[in-house]
Amino acid sequence: MSARGAASTAHQGEGAAKAKRPLAAALLVLALVWGVSAFSPFAWAQSPENASSSEASPSSQEAPPAGGKTDNDLDEQLLPDSSFIYDASIVDLYEADTYYDNQTVRVTGEAVGDNIRAGISGEYRWITLQATDSTFAEVSVFMTSEQAARIAELGNYGTRGDIVSVQGTFHLVCSEHDGLTDLHADSVTIIDEGYPIEHEFNVREFIPGIVMVAIGAILLFVFSRLRERLR
Amino acid sequence: MWQRFRLIDLRVICHYSGSIIIICAFTMFIPFVTALLCQEWEPAARYLLSGGITFVVGALLRYCRIEPGRLNRRQALAVTGLSWMVLGFFASIPLYYSGHFLTYADALFDGVSGFTTTGASVIVDLDHLSYADNMFRFVMHLFGGLGLIAIALSIGLFGPQSSGTLFSSEGRSEHVLPNVVQTVQFIFRVVFLGIALSTVIVMVLCLFAGIEPLRAFLQGLWLSISGIVTGGFTPMSQSVMYYHSLPIEFVLMILMLMGSLSFALYAEVWKGRLRPFFHDIDNRSILLWLVIVTVIFTASMSAGTLMTDLPDLMRRGLFMVCSAFSTTGFQVVTSNQLTTVFTSGAFLVLALTMAIGGAAGSTAGGIKISRVAIIFKSIISTVKETLAPDSARVATSYNHLGKRTLTPDIVRDSTTVFVLYVLTYGFASLVTIAHGYDATQSIFESVAMASNGGIVTGIVAPGMPLSLELFYIILMWAGRLEFVTLLAIIVQLVVTVLPRRKRKVQA
């Protein structure tokens, strides 16, 4: 938006005074550089919030592979272009039309359910990512076993799953997976670790139920006696 | 002349409804035991209390008439018709307090959907639901699919005198063996055998996929129950798509097809008579209908731009056709794909498949394929009569558990139910459109509700308009009873409530 605004300003300046053309061009270039640096993934990756979230995750602190580059580092080839949508919500993908098809997106959600083997080899896994907002929308994420192994907790009753950020390519109709809507992960980052939710046993909670069942049993017993008498 | 309910009728109806409610209380003790085994203490206490309340209400209602005597036809219709809604109400109590429903109406919707085996759900955050709550959802499916009255008859709650009337008033029920109780027990044997076999297979496949043993067993059990009773609930919110497993989808397709064939024909196979199975009007019509629908569906999808590859169509398309035909409601595509990827033609073909449904005497919903076949045969017979000489007498027959002659009574019954379904589909679509939804989606969703199909595209969702939700609840109830029983109850109640007209005094 800023770049577009700057371009518009430069265009007006061009009409007003031809002498100021070099200045306007310089402004335009500056605005473009600023715009790209402000909204590019590179800039986001350097932001303090992102740095802290990565540090908070023990999974992301694993020893980097050869070459000093982890899987969670941003892929520098993913420059902003027509096939790149930056942060998207899971509900966006859940309600996606063809606009999102084959786009690179980054989504964040809770890993829920099971770590499901994809195919026979076990090289890849399926993880279900659920939106953490009130929509509870879900997307199936296709990732390598190594990426999936970093997810320690999967959400279910009594467990809040790991909050995971996934960057990858979204397919509305995946040709590789017989038309499934899915997200092929390029990188997986653990944002927040999951934890068990304890439900303590409290015998008092059972007393009303026990009383009601006892009353029901007595009523049925009395009923059968009354019926026998009538016969 | 319309007959009114008298006080004695209402007392008898309450007594027998109490018996059905006691069965509902029993269904809640199954999740209670599950919760204890899985150490889910909050659901355990919740199901014990809900079961207790239901038990007390059921027991009290039996006091309305200590010696109720034999049920007459009108009373039997009322007991059958009302029990589905009453049980939905009691089932909604533990569901609502699970914290997974935004409103009480949502919980009631799922309760009715569970018992009527519709399979549509407005639950939120299903993937965090307890095992106990999930068990209850599938127990509802099992009891609803087998038939509440059938279960009550099999355990002798109604006594032998009333069995025939009650059994026939529940809809979808055919006499397989001479005795009604034997018939019911045979159906149960077939269903439980199917569930046991399928549970083992799906569990092994889930274990292979990396699901831990307890979850694998429970998911196998629940999917098997839902498949064979053509219910549609699944333990995960992504439905069958969640498992990413072609073998699981294949097993479930077989189960769905099993559930949508007439149980009467299984008895023939059981006795070693294969000929009636393959010559039956239901099975032949089903085969023909599935071929026609699949060809049209594939042609329509091929004309689109997205899901056009043969493997995609074979896996996703064929499964969806089976799910729609059996009115199960399992999905291997997202609701979003149904509206954005599927062509409008394919979308409407699925709706039409749901509208027709499976065989009579099965657990499938919809109009029933045999009714459509009988109407077609009647049309052909009429054309033959028109062309035949005046002296000729045209007799048409069909095969269903032996050769039968097509009589005007059979044609009338089939046509009545057919017309009632079509009118309901049309009316429900208009009601949904009036709520501001897209027309094709409205038709699809309305058919899914009235046929107990359960495949949804987004209209049925948490937070849907209350008026539409209540309307859909009535629609699922009416569809499960195939309308006639419900209409009879409504007429009886209206006549009972309305004051009598004073007879004109003749001068």
XYZ file of C-alpha atoms in Angstrom, chain A residues 93-98 101 110 112-120 125-128 130 134 136 138-140 155-161 172-175 177-181 199-202 205-224 226-227 230-231, chain B residues 15-16 22 29 32 36 39-46 48-49 51-53 55-56 59-60 62-63 65-68 100 124-131 133 207-212 215 219 236-238 241-244 246 306-307 309 311-313 315-316 332-337 340-341:
142
model
C -8.154 -22.479 3.784
C -11.269 -24.289 5.023
C -13.432 -21.947 2.970
C -10.916 -21.479 0.165
C -11.816 -21.069 -3.459
C -9.461 -21.471 -6.420
C -5.039 -23.193 -4.895
C -3.321 -26.766 17.277
C -5.064 -32.568 17.008
C -5.969 -36.217 16.650
C -3.322 -38.673 15.547
C -0.011 -38.759 13.741
C -1.168 -40.758 10.721
C 1.136 -42.650 8.415
C 0.888 -41.574 4.767
C 1.333 -44.518 2.417
C 3.187 -47.703 3.221
C 2.727 -38.331 7.874
C -0.621 -36.575 8.078
C -1.263 -34.122 10.890
C -4.557 -32.312 11.401
C -7.181 -27.013 14.042
C -13.966 -20.193 17.759
C -12.406 -24.820 15.019
C -9.285 -27.828 10.264
C -6.807 -28.573 7.502
C -4.871 -31.758 6.769
C -4.861 -32.483 21.041
C -7.740 -34.645 22.226
C -9.912 -34.884 25.338
C -7.653 -34.071 28.269
C -4.806 -32.760 26.136
C -4.151 -29.394 24.531
C -2.012 -30.187 21.513
C -7.701 -27.199 -3.063
C -7.696 -30.432 -5.087
C -4.395 -32.212 -4.542
C -3.420 -34.274 -7.572
C -3.583 -37.271 -2.946
C -6.580 -38.140 -5.110
C -8.263 -34.757 -4.934
C -7.925 -34.090 -1.211
C -7.788 -30.528 0.112
C -9.656 -33.767 35.622
C -9.534 -34.832 39.222
C -11.781 -37.534 40.610
C -14.338 -36.101 43.015
C -19.948 -35.265 41.705
C -21.315 -38.818 41.539
C -23.720 -38.570 44.481
C -26.674 -36.915 42.620
C -26.457 -39.580 39.900
C -26.341 -42.437 42.415
C -29.370 -40.999 44.236
C -31.366 -40.698 41.005
C -30.554 -44.251 39.934
C -31.571 -45.521 43.384
C -34.893 -43.644 43.198
C -35.513 -45.077 39.724
C -34.796 -48.612 40.918
C -37.143 -48.214 43.904
C -39.899 -46.853 41.660
C -39.576 -49.822 39.316
C -39.573 -52.274 42.220
C -42.725 -50.736 43.710
C -44.334 -50.745 40.267
C -43.694 -54.465 39.801
C -48.284 -53.146 42.450
C -48.698 -54.994 39.176
C -53.428 -56.390 40.603
C -52.937 -59.791 38.983
C -46.956 -46.074 30.220
C -45.325 -47.479 27.083
C -36.010 -46.554 30.365
C -24.973 -46.257 31.146
C -20.877 -44.062 31.833
C -15.044 -45.014 34.105
C -10.884 -42.367 33.714
C -12.943 -39.492 32.342
C -14.480 -38.440 35.651
C -16.526 -35.431 34.603
C -18.340 -37.278 31.771
C -18.813 -40.283 34.105
C -20.647 -38.160 36.671
C -22.616 -36.407 33.924
C -24.689 -41.190 35.689
C -26.856 -38.199 36.568
C -29.126 -41.659 33.070
C -30.598 -41.436 36.568
C -32.939 -38.572 35.655
C -34.568 -43.604 34.501
C -36.735 -41.844 37.123
C -40.246 -45.278 35.795
C -42.734 -42.578 36.857
C -45.086 -46.338 33.835
C -47.300 -45.524 36.849
C -51.326 -47.178 33.948
C -50.334 -50.143 36.111
C -51.957 -52.756 33.875
C -51.947 -51.179 30.424
C -19.396 -28.769 23.026
C -18.051 -27.727 18.043
C -14.487 -28.879 18.607
C -15.364 -32.543 18.052
C -11.710 -33.595 18.134
C -11.500 -32.729 21.843
C -14.654 -34.624 22.776
C -14.345 -37.304 25.465
C -14.512 -40.996 24.614
C -19.488 -38.539 24.767
C -3.068 -49.496 14.010
C -1.127 -49.677 10.760
C -1.753 -45.956 10.236
C -0.080 -45.289 13.577
C -3.120 -44.714 15.779
C -2.614 -45.969 19.352
C -8.096 -45.168 19.936
C -12.532 -45.618 16.120
C -13.301 -36.876 14.068
C -14.566 -33.659 12.556
C -12.953 -34.341 9.174
C -11.240 -38.131 5.164
C -9.327 -37.877 8.453
C -7.856 -41.386 8.117
C -6.306 -40.862 4.648
C -8.211 -46.114 0.944
C -10.985 -29.115 -10.910
C -11.611 -32.717 -9.905
C -8.768 -37.056 -12.940
C -8.279 -41.628 -9.648
C -9.800 -38.595 -7.886
C -13.260 -39.411 -9.218
C -11.897 -42.471 -4.833
C -13.806 -39.342 -3.830
C -14.250 -37.873 1.902
C -14.402 -34.349 0.565
C -14.744 -31.166 2.573
C -18.023 -29.264 2.691
C -16.145 -26.512 0.884
C -15.187 -28.883 -1.944
C -16.571 -25.046 -4.901
C -15.047 -28.091 -6.618
